[in-house]
Coordinates of C-alpha atoms in Angstrom, one line a residue:
X61 CA -248.4 -64.4 -55.3
X62 CA -244.4 -65.3 -56.6
X63 CA -241.6 -63.9 -54.2
X64 CA -240.3 -62.1 -57.3
X65 CA -243.9 -60.3 -58.1
X66 CA -243.8 -59.1 -55.1
X67 CA -240.0 -58.3 -54.3
X68 CA -240.5 -55.8 -57.5
X69 CA -244.0 -54.2 -56.2
X70 CA -242.3 -53.0 -52.7
X71 CA -239.2 -51.9 -55.0
X72 CA -241.7 -49.2 -56.9
X73 CA -243.6 -48.4 -53.6
X74 CA -240.4 -47.2 -52.2
X75 CA -239.4 -45.3 -55.1
X76 CA -242.3 -43.2 -55.3
X77 CA -242.0 -42.4 -52.1
X78 CA -238.5 -41.2 -51.8
X79 CA -238.8 -38.7 -54.9
X80 CA -242.4 -37.6 -53.2
X81 CA -239.6 -36.7 -51.0
X82 CA -236.7 -35.1 -52.4
X83 CA -239.1 -32.6 -54.5
X84 CA -240.4 -31.7 -51.3
X85 CA -236.5 -30.4 -49.3
X86 CA -235.9 -28.9 -52.9
X87 CA -238.9 -26.5 -52.8
X88 CA -237.9 -25.5 -48.7
X89 CA -234.5 -25.1 -49.7
X90 CA -235.5 -22.1 -52.7
X91 CA -237.6 -20.5 -49.9
X92 CA -235.1 -20.8 -47.3
X93 CA -232.9 -18.0 -50.0
X94 CA -235.7 -15.2 -49.3
X95 CA -235.3 -15.0 -45.5
X96 CA -233.0 -12.4 -43.8
X97 CA -232.2 -12.4 -40.1
X98 CA -232.2 -9.2 -38.1
X99 CA -229.8 -8.8 -35.0
X100 CA -230.7 -6.0 -32.2
X101 CA -230.4 -5.5 -28.7
X102 CA -232.9 -7.2 -26.6
X103 CA -234.6 -4.7 -24.6
X104 CA -237.7 -6.9 -21.9
X105 CA -240.4 -4.7 -21.3
X106 CA -241.7 -5.1 -18.0
X107 CA -245.3 -4.1 -17.1
X108 CA -246.7 -2.0 -14.5
X109 CA -247.1 -3.9 -11.2
X110 CA -251.3 -4.7 -10.4
X111 CA -252.2 -3.2 -5.8
X112 CA -254.5 -5.7 -4.5
X113 CA -256.8 -3.1 -3.2
X114 CA -257.0 -4.8 -0.3
X115 CA -255.3 -4.9 2.9
X116 CA -253.8 -7.7 4.2
X117 CA -256.8 -9.5 7.3
X118 CA -254.5 -12.0 9.0
X119 CA -256.5 -14.5 11.1
X120 CA -256.4 -13.6 14.8
X121 CA -255.6 -16.6 16.9
X122 CA -257.2 -17.2 20.4
X123 CA -256.6 -17.3 23.6
X124 CA -258.1 -19.0 26.1
X125 CA -257.2 -18.0 29.1
X126 CA -256.7 -21.2 31.8
X127 CA -259.1 -21.1 35.5
X128 CA -257.5 -22.2 38.0
X129 CA -259.4 -23.2 41.6
X130 CA -257.6 -23.4 44.7
X131 CA -258.6 -24.8 47.7
X132 CA -258.2 -22.1 50.5
X133 CA -257.0 -24.4 53.9
X134 CA -258.0 -23.2 57.2
X135 CA -255.5 -21.3 59.6
X136 CA -255.0 -23.3 62.6
X137 CA -252.8 -20.9 65.1
X138 CA -249.3 -22.5 65.8
X139 CA -248.3 -22.1 69.5
X140 CA -244.3 -20.6 69.7
X141 CA -242.2 -19.0 71.9
X142 CA -239.0 -17.5 70.9
X143 CA -236.0 -18.5 72.3
X144 CA -233.7 -14.4 73.0
X145 CA -230.1 -15.3 73.0
X146 CA -227.4 -12.6 73.3
X147 CA -224.7 -11.9 70.2
X148 CA -221.1 -10.4 70.3
X149 CA -221.3 -7.3 69.0
X150 CA -219.4 -6.7 65.7
X151 CA -216.1 -4.8 65.4
X152 CA -216.9 -1.9 63.2
X153 CA -212.9 -1.5 62.1
X154 CA -211.2 1.4 60.0
X155 CA -215.4 2.5 59.4
X156 CA -214.6 4.4 63.1
X157 CA -213.8 7.9 62.3
X158 CA -210.6 8.7 64.2
X159 CA -209.8 11.4 66.8
X160 CA -208.9 15.1 65.3
X161 CA -206.4 16.4 67.6
X162 CA -207.9 19.8 66.8
X163 CA -206.1 21.4 70.2
X164 CA -202.9 22.5 70.0
X165 CA -200.1 24.1 72.6
X166 CA -196.8 25.9 72.0
X167 CA -194.5 26.5 74.7
X168 CA -191.3 28.5 74.2
X169 CA -188.9 31.0 75.0
X170 CA -186.0 33.6 74.1
X171 CA -182.6 36.4 74.4
X172 CA -184.8 39.4 75.8
X173 CA -185.5 37.0 79.2
X174 CA -188.8 36.3 75.6
X175 CA -191.6 34.1 77.3
X176 CA -194.1 32.8 75.1
X177 CA -197.0 30.9 75.2
X178 CA -200.5 30.0 73.2
X179 CA -202.8 27.9 73.1
X180 CA -206.1 26.7 71.2
X181 CA -208.8 23.8 71.5
X182 CA -212.0 23.7 70.2
X183 CA -215.2 21.6 69.4
X184 CA -213.9 18.9 66.8
X185 CA -216.7 16.7 63.9
X186 CA -219.7 18.5 65.8
X187 CA -222.5 18.7 63.4
X188 CA -224.8 21.2 65.6
X189 CA -222.2 23.6 67.6
X190 CA -218.6 24.5 67.2
X191 CA -216.3 26.4 70.2
X192 CA -213.3 27.4 70.7
X193 CA -210.8 29.4 72.8
X194 CA -207.1 31.1 71.2
X195 CA -204.7 32.5 74.6
X196 CA -201.4 33.7 73.2
X197 CA -198.7 35.8 75.9
X198 CA -195.6 37.0 74.4
X199 CA -193.1 39.7 75.7
X200 CA -189.8 40.1 76.7
X201 CA -188.0 42.9 78.6
X202 CA -185.9 45.1 76.6
X203 CA -182.5 46.3 77.7
X204 CA -180.9 49.9 77.9
X205 CA -182.2 51.2 74.4
X206 CA -185.3 48.6 74.1
X207 CA -187.7 48.2 76.8
X208 CA -190.3 46.1 78.0
X209 CA -193.4 45.1 76.2
X210 CA -195.5 42.2 75.9
X211 CA -198.6 41.0 73.9
X212 CA -201.7 39.4 75.2
X213 CA -204.4 38.1 73.4
X214 CA -207.4 35.7 74.4
X215 CA -209.4 34.9 72.1
X216 CA -213.8 32.7 71.6
X217 CA -216.1 32.7 69.7
X218 CA -219.3 29.3 69.5
X219 CA -221.0 28.8 65.8
X220 CA -224.7 27.0 65.4
X221 CA -225.1 25.5 62.7
X222 CA -228.7 25.1 62.0
X223 CA -230.6 23.8 58.9
X224 CA -231.2 27.3 57.1
X225 CA -229.3 29.2 59.5
X226 CA -225.8 29.4 61.0
X227 CA -225.5 31.7 64.9
X228 CA -222.0 33.0 65.2
X229 CA -221.4 34.5 68.1
X230 CA -216.8 36.3 68.7
X231 CA -215.3 37.7 71.6
X232 CA -211.6 39.6 71.1
X233 CA -210.0 40.9 74.0
X234 CA -206.4 42.6 73.2
X235 CA -203.6 43.7 75.7
X236 CA -200.6 45.4 74.0
X237 CA -197.8 47.4 76.3
X238 CA -195.0 48.7 74.3
X239 CA -192.4 51.2 75.4
X240 CA -191.5 54.9 73.6
X241 CA -187.8 53.8 74.6
X242 CA -187.1 57.2 72.5
X243 CA -187.6 58.8 76.0
X244 CA -184.1 59.6 76.9
X245 CA -182.7 57.8 79.5
X246 CA -181.7 60.1 81.7
X247 CA -185.1 61.8 82.8
X248 CA -186.1 60.4 86.0
X249 CA -189.9 59.7 84.9
X250 CA -188.8 58.3 81.1
X251 CA -190.3 54.8 81.9
X252 CA -193.6 56.1 83.1
X253 CA -194.1 59.1 80.3
X254 CA -192.8 56.9 77.7
X255 CA -195.4 53.4 78.7
X256 CA -198.2 52.9 76.5
X257 CA -200.7 50.2 77.4
X258 CA -203.5 49.5 74.9
X259 CA -207.0 47.9 75.2
X260 CA -209.3 46.3 73.1
X261 CA -212.0 44.9 73.9
X262 CA -214.0 43.5 70.8
X263 CA -217.1 41.7 69.8
X264 CA -219.5 40.1 66.9
X265 CA -222.6 38.1 66.3
X266 CA -224.1 37.4 62.7
X267 CA -226.0 35.2 61.3
X268 CA -225.9 33.8 58.1
X269 CA -227.9 31.6 55.9
X270 CA -226.7 28.7 54.7
X271 CA -228.7 27.7 50.9
X272 CA -226.5 25.7 49.0
X273 CA -228.7 27.0 46.2
X274 CA -226.5 30.0 44.2
X275 CA -230.3 31.3 42.9
X276 CA -231.8 31.0 46.2
X277 CA -232.0 34.4 48.4
X278 CA -228.7 34.7 50.2
X279 CA -228.3 37.1 53.6
X280 CA -225.2 38.0 55.8
X281 CA -225.3 40.3 58.4
X282 CA -223.5 41.5 61.2
X283 CA -223.5 43.4 64.4
X284 CA -219.6 45.1 66.2
X285 CA -218.5 46.6 68.8
X286 CA -215.7 47.9 70.1
X287 CA -214.1 49.8 73.2
X288 CA -210.0 50.8 72.5
X289 CA -208.3 52.9 75.5
X290 CA -205.3 53.7 76.7
X291 CA -203.2 54.2 80.0
X292 CA -204.4 58.3 79.2
X293 CA -208.2 57.7 79.2
X294 CA -208.0 58.2 75.4
X295 CA -211.0 55.9 74.2
X296 CA -213.2 55.1 71.1
X297 CA -216.4 53.6 70.7
X298 CA -217.5 51.6 67.4
X299 CA -220.5 50.5 66.7
X300 CA -221.7 48.6 63.5
X301 CA -224.2 46.9 61.2
X302 CA -224.0 45.9 58.5
X303 CA -225.3 43.4 55.5
X304 CA -224.5 41.6 52.4
X305 CA -227.7 40.3 50.3
X306 CA -227.0 38.1 47.5
X307 CA -230.0 36.6 45.1
X308 CA -229.8 35.4 41.2
X309 CA -232.4 36.9 38.8
X310 CA -232.8 34.9 34.9
X311 CA -229.4 33.7 35.6
X312 CA -227.8 36.8 36.4
X313 CA -226.0 37.6 40.2
X314 CA -226.9 40.7 42.0
X315 CA -225.1 41.6 45.4
X316 CA -226.4 44.1 48.2
X317 CA -223.9 46.0 50.6
X318 CA -224.9 48.2 53.2
X319 CA -224.4 49.2 56.6
X320 CA -224.1 51.9 59.7
X321 CA -221.4 52.9 61.2
X322 CA -220.9 55.0 64.7
X323 CA -217.6 55.7 65.9
X324 CA -217.0 58.3 69.2
X325 CA -213.2 59.1 69.9
X326 CA -212.4 60.1 74.0
X327 CA -209.3 62.3 73.1
X328 CA -208.0 64.7 75.8
X329 CA -211.1 65.8 78.0
X330 CA -212.8 66.5 74.2
X331 CA -215.5 64.0 72.3
X332 CA -215.5 63.5 68.4
X333 CA -218.8 61.7 67.5
X334 CA -218.7 60.8 63.4
X335 CA -221.4 58.5 61.6
X336 CA -220.7 56.6 58.3
X337 CA -223.2 54.9 55.8
X338 CA -222.6 53.1 53.2
X339 CA -225.0 51.5 49.9
X340 CA -223.0 49.3 47.7
X341 CA -225.5 47.7 44.9
X342 CA -223.2 45.0 42.6
X343 CA -224.0 43.0 39.9
X344 CA -221.6 39.8 38.4
X345 CA -221.2 38.5 35.3
X346 CA -219.1 35.4 34.7
X347 CA -218.8 33.8 31.5
X348 CA -216.4 31.2 30.7
X349 CA -213.9 33.4 28.6
X350 CA -214.8 37.0 30.6
X351 CA -216.1 38.3 33.7
X352 CA -217.9 41.7 34.0
X353 CA -218.7 43.6 37.9
X354 CA -220.7 46.2 38.4
X355 CA -221.6 48.5 40.5
X356 CA -222.1 52.0 42.5
X357 CA -220.0 52.4 46.2
X358 CA -222.4 55.3 48.3
X359 CA -221.2 56.8 50.8
X360 CA -222.0 59.5 53.8
X361 CA -220.0 60.8 56.4
X362 CA -221.8 62.5 59.1
X363 CA -219.5 64.7 61.7
X364 CA -219.2 68.5 63.9
X365 CA -218.5 69.7 60.4
X366 CA -221.5 68.5 58.5
X367 CA -222.6 66.1 56.3
X368 CA -221.0 65.1 53.2
X369 CA -221.5 62.5 49.7
X370 CA -219.7 60.4 47.9
X371 CA -220.8 58.0 44.6
X372 CA -217.8 56.2 43.3
X373 CA -217.5 53.5 40.2
X374 CA -217.3 50.3 41.0
X375 CA -216.6 48.8 37.5
X376 CA -213.6 45.4 36.0
X377 CA -213.6 42.9 33.9
X378 CA -211.7 40.8 32.3
X379 CA -211.1 38.2 29.4
X380 CA -209.2 35.0 29.6
X381 CA -206.7 35.3 26.9
X382 CA -206.1 31.1 27.1
X383 CA -208.5 29.6 29.3
X384 CA -208.4 29.0 33.3
X385 CA -204.5 29.8 32.6
X386 CA -204.3 33.7 31.6
X387 CA -207.1 36.8 32.3
X388 CA -205.9 40.3 31.5
X389 CA -208.3 42.5 33.6
X390 CA -209.2 46.3 34.1
X391 CA -211.5 48.2 36.5
X392 CA -211.9 52.0 37.7
X393 CA -213.4 51.8 41.5
X394 CA -213.5 54.7 44.7
X395 CA -213.7 54.3 48.7
X396 CA -213.3 56.3 51.9
X397 CA -210.3 54.9 54.6
X398 CA -211.9 55.6 57.7
X399 CA -208.9 56.0 60.2
X400 CA -209.7 55.5 64.0
X401 CA -207.1 55.5 66.9
X402 CA -207.6 51.7 67.4
X403 CA -206.7 51.1 62.9
X404 CA -203.5 54.1 63.5
X405 CA -202.4 52.4 66.8
X406 CA -202.1 49.5 65.3
X407 CA -200.2 49.9 62.4
X408 CA -197.8 52.8 64.5
X409 CA -198.3 51.8 67.6
X410 CA -195.6 54.5 69.2
X411 CA -198.2 56.8 68.7
X412 CA -199.3 60.1 71.6
X413 CA -203.2 60.0 70.7
X414 CA -202.7 60.6 66.8
X415 CA -206.1 62.5 65.4
X416 CA -208.8 60.4 63.7
X417 CA -210.0 61.3 60.0
X418 CA -210.9 60.2 56.8
X419 CA -209.1 59.8 53.6
X420 CA -210.9 59.5 50.5
X421 CA -209.9 57.6 47.0
X422 CA -211.9 59.7 45.1
X423 CA -210.8 58.1 41.9
X424 CA -208.9 54.7 41.4
X425 CA -208.3 52.7 37.7
X426 CA -205.9 49.7 37.7
X427 CA -205.5 46.8 35.1
X428 CA -203.3 44.1 34.2
X429 CA -203.0 40.3 33.9
X430 CA -203.8 36.8 36.6
X431 CA -202.9 33.6 36.1
X432 CA -201.3 30.3 36.1
X433 CA -197.3 29.8 34.6
X434 CA -198.4 25.5 36.1
X435 CA -201.1 23.9 38.5
X436 CA -198.6 25.1 41.7
X437 CA -198.0 28.4 39.9
X438 CA -199.5 31.5 40.0
X439 CA -199.0 34.8 39.6
X440 CA -200.5 38.6 39.6
X441 CA -198.7 42.2 37.8
X442 CA -201.3 45.0 37.9
X443 CA -200.9 48.5 37.7
X444 CA -202.9 51.3 39.8
X445 CA -203.6 55.3 40.0
X446 CA -205.3 56.0 42.5
X447 CA -207.0 60.3 43.4
X448 CA -206.4 60.6 47.2
X449 CA -207.7 63.3 49.7
X450 CA -206.0 63.4 52.9
X451 CA -203.6 60.9 52.9
X452 CA -201.8 60.2 55.9
X453 CA -198.4 59.4 56.7
X454 CA -196.6 60.0 59.9
X455 CA -193.5 62.1 61.5
X456 CA -192.8 62.6 64.8
X457 CA -192.7 64.8 67.5
X458 CA -189.2 65.9 69.4
X459 CA -191.7 67.5 72.5
X460 CA -193.0 63.6 73.5
X461 CA -191.0 61.8 71.7
X462 CA -193.2 59.9 70.1
X463 CA -194.5 59.4 65.8
X464 CA -197.0 62.4 64.6
X465 CA -199.4 61.6 62.2
X466 CA -199.6 63.6 59.6
X467 CA -202.6 64.4 57.2
X468 CA -201.6 65.8 53.1
X469 CA -205.2 67.8 53.7
X470 CA -205.7 68.3 49.6
X471 CA -205.6 66.9 46.3
X472 CA -203.0 63.6 45.7
X473 CA -202.3 60.4 44.0
X474 CA -200.6 57.8 43.7
X475 CA -199.5 56.1 41.1
X476 CA -198.5 51.4 42.4
X477 CA -197.4 49.2 40.4
X478 CA -197.5 45.7 41.9
X479 CA -196.0 41.9 40.6
X480 CA -196.3 38.0 42.9
X481 CA -195.7 34.7 41.8
X482 CA -196.3 32.0 44.2
X483 CA -194.9 28.1 43.3
X484 CA -194.9 25.1 44.9
X485 CA -193.0 21.7 44.3
X486 CA -195.3 18.9 45.1
X487 CA -195.4 18.5 49.1
X488 CA -191.9 20.0 49.2
X489 CA -191.1 23.9 47.9
X490 CA -193.4 26.2 48.5
X491 CA -192.7 30.1 47.7
X492 CA -194.2 33.7 47.4
X493 CA -192.5 36.8 46.8
X494 CA -194.8 40.3 45.7
X495 CA -192.9 43.5 45.3
X496 CA -194.6 46.4 45.3
X497 CA -193.1 50.3 44.0
X498 CA -195.0 53.6 45.3
X499 CA -195.4 57.0 43.7
X500 CA -197.1 59.3 45.3
X501 CA -197.1 63.1 44.5
X502 CA -199.3 65.6 47.5
X503 CA -200.3 68.4 47.8
X504 CA -199.3 70.2 50.9
X505 CA -196.7 67.9 52.2
X506 CA -193.2 68.1 51.2
X507 CA -192.3 63.9 51.0
X508 CA -194.8 61.0 51.3
X509 CA -192.8 61.2 55.0
X510 CA -192.8 57.4 56.4
X511 CA -194.0 55.6 53.8
X512 CA -191.1 53.0 50.8
X513 CA -190.9 53.9 47.7
X514 CA -189.9 50.0 47.4
X515 CA -191.2 47.1 49.5
X516 CA -190.1 43.8 48.7
X517 CA -191.2 40.3 50.9
X518 CA -190.6 36.7 49.6
X519 CA -191.2 33.7 52.1
X520 CA -190.3 30.2 51.3
X521 CA -191.3 26.8 52.9
X522 CA -189.2 23.7 52.5
X523 CA -190.3 19.7 53.8
X524 CA -187.4 17.7 53.8
X525 CA -188.3 14.0 54.4
X526 CA -191.4 13.8 56.9
X527 CA -189.6 15.5 60.6
X528 CA -188.2 18.8 59.0
X529 CA -189.5 21.8 58.4
X530 CA -187.4 25.0 57.0
X531 CA -188.8 28.5 56.5
X532 CA -187.4 31.6 55.3
X533 CA -189.2 34.9 55.4
X534 CA -188.0 38.2 54.0
X535 CA -188.7 42.0 54.5
X536 CA -187.0 44.9 52.2
X537 CA -188.2 48.9 52.7
X538 CA -186.2 50.8 50.3
X539 CA -185.7 55.1 51.7
X540 CA -188.1 56.8 52.5
X541 CA -188.4 60.1 55.6
X542 CA -189.4 61.7 58.8
X543 CA -190.8 64.5 59.2
X544 CA -188.8 66.1 62.6
X545 CA -190.9 68.6 64.3
X546 CA -188.7 70.1 67.0
X547 CA -190.8 73.5 69.1
X548 CA -190.1 75.7 67.0
X549 CA -189.1 74.4 63.7
X550 CA -189.3 71.2 61.8
X551 CA -186.7 69.2 60.3
X552 CA -186.8 66.5 57.1
X553 CA -184.4 63.3 57.4
X554 CA -183.4 60.4 55.4
X555 CA -184.4 57.0 56.2
X556 CA -182.2 54.4 55.4
X557 CA -183.1 51.4 53.3
X558 CA -183.1 47.9 55.2
X559 CA -183.3 44.3 55.2
X560 CA -184.4 41.8 57.9
X561 CA -184.1 37.7 56.9
X562 CA -186.1 35.4 59.8
X563 CA -185.4 31.8 59.9
X564 CA -188.0 29.3 61.0
X565 CA -186.8 25.4 62.2
X566 CA -189.9 22.7 62.8
X567 CA -188.4 19.3 64.1
X568 CA -191.7 17.1 64.1
X569 CA -190.8 14.1 67.1
X570 CA -193.9 12.8 66.5
X571 CA -197.6 13.7 65.0
X572 CA -198.6 15.3 68.4
X573 CA -195.2 16.4 69.7
X574 CA -192.2 18.5 68.1
X575 CA -190.4 21.0 68.5
X576 CA -189.8 24.8 66.8
X577 CA -186.2 27.4 66.6
X578 CA -186.5 30.7 64.9
X579 CA -183.7 32.9 64.2
X580 CA -184.6 36.3 63.5
X581 CA -183.0 39.5 62.2
X582 CA -180.3 37.3 61.0
X583 CA -178.2 40.3 60.1
X584 CA -178.1 41.9 63.6
X585 CA -179.1 45.5 62.7
X586 CA -180.8 47.8 64.3
X587 CA -183.0 49.3 61.5
X588 CA -185.3 52.3 62.4
X589 CA -189.1 51.3 60.0
X590 CA -189.8 55.4 62.7
X591 CA -187.6 57.4 63.1
X592 CA -186.0 56.9 66.6
X593 CA -187.5 53.4 66.9
X594 CA -184.8 50.9 66.0
X595 CA -186.1 47.2 66.2
X596 CA -184.6 44.7 67.7
X597 CA -181.2 42.9 66.8
X598 CA -180.8 38.9 66.5
X599 CA -183.2 37.0 68.3
X600 CA -183.9 33.2 68.8
X601 CA -187.2 31.6 70.2
X602 CA -187.4 28.1 70.7
X603 CA -189.8 25.8 72.6
X604 CA -192.0 23.0 71.9
X605 CA -195.7 21.8 70.7
X606 CA -197.7 19.5 71.3
X607 CA -201.6 18.8 69.8
X608 CA -203.8 16.9 71.6

């Protein structure tokens, strides 16, 4: 076959094949016109996971402990000789406790031929036993108007500190000589008539628990005895045993104060015996915002006139208006005031053997504010009203030239307002003052004889550098009255108010050596604290201090 024929055959075959392809494409195009496209948001749906109901069981590795074998070597004794040599002790340096200088001596001299001396000796830094002795003397020869006086004191104590108990014993002797210088000097026996010498022998033993835990049972028990007498053989023996018990139950502290006292007074050949018993339970509730204290004062008094019983309420509550800064409080109480030969002549030594008695504070209500104005400033403002029976006042006996004890035997009252303030500035300044206003209502007496309507006390202390210390003391008593009893009559006398200012200066030459000067009654006013007994005028006392 020639080439042209072959070419024609191939061309025909190609046309046939191409025509088949074209028809198929046309047919698909006609079908495509009947297809619609639909669009919508695809939301996949996940099928729930199938949990395998079989817990995994990991393979546990096998641990094989190695085995060790030791060959023990036989112990062989080795001979050795110690080499002993001495070494120099090390110095303790500042770790050694310094020696305390708890002992001191003070000597001085002043006008009115006034020698003064006192000494104090004590044991220091002893964990088992503490003891001390104190001796003091002060006297003045006076002048034509102000006669001699002399004060002497001897005091000693010993204390044993045990693990659970503390035992103590105190012994005290006091001798006070005064002169009834109101006695006329033209009397040939004036000095002997006006001489008064009071002596006291006092001993006290005590035992107390020393537990530090507040929930433990605590106690403090005392046994006291004193004998008090004057040169005229008037004497008083006083015996007393008292105890205070403390115990906390369920977080509430309870307290019990109980005691028995026997007082024997020998006066101008007569003897008076009195017995007193008190039983005072109390409960204390203290919270950060308030406190409540409540209890009962139970008191029994027995003498030649019979037995009297007294029951006094005792309650006090306070609320913290400002935490640790300001407290408002109020309460009520009552208590007896046992007047003894010793207590009366200690307050007013120009007496002529006074009669002992019992003052009863039947009911007292009080309230006020107390708190802190700053870290070194504290104050108290309190008002109180008391119902008093047989209250004690002072007059003057013109026949014996001595002071006289006066009792308001009926029912009276005392309204009292007291304000106090203390303030400090660093280590330099200390200041304190107290003002008291008294208002008495009486039953058998016309006036509160010997008692001031207004009392003011103030003091200030200033450290000038490291060498000087200055102290100022101020006292004021307002007007008051005295009742003068004469053989056939009596008279009321008004006593003027008085101011008393004292100044003290101390110089610290060294830590253990210094000097002092005391200037008393700077205004040199011979005021009368007690009627017909003016005080000393200006007096000066100077001396030295030693510590060792």
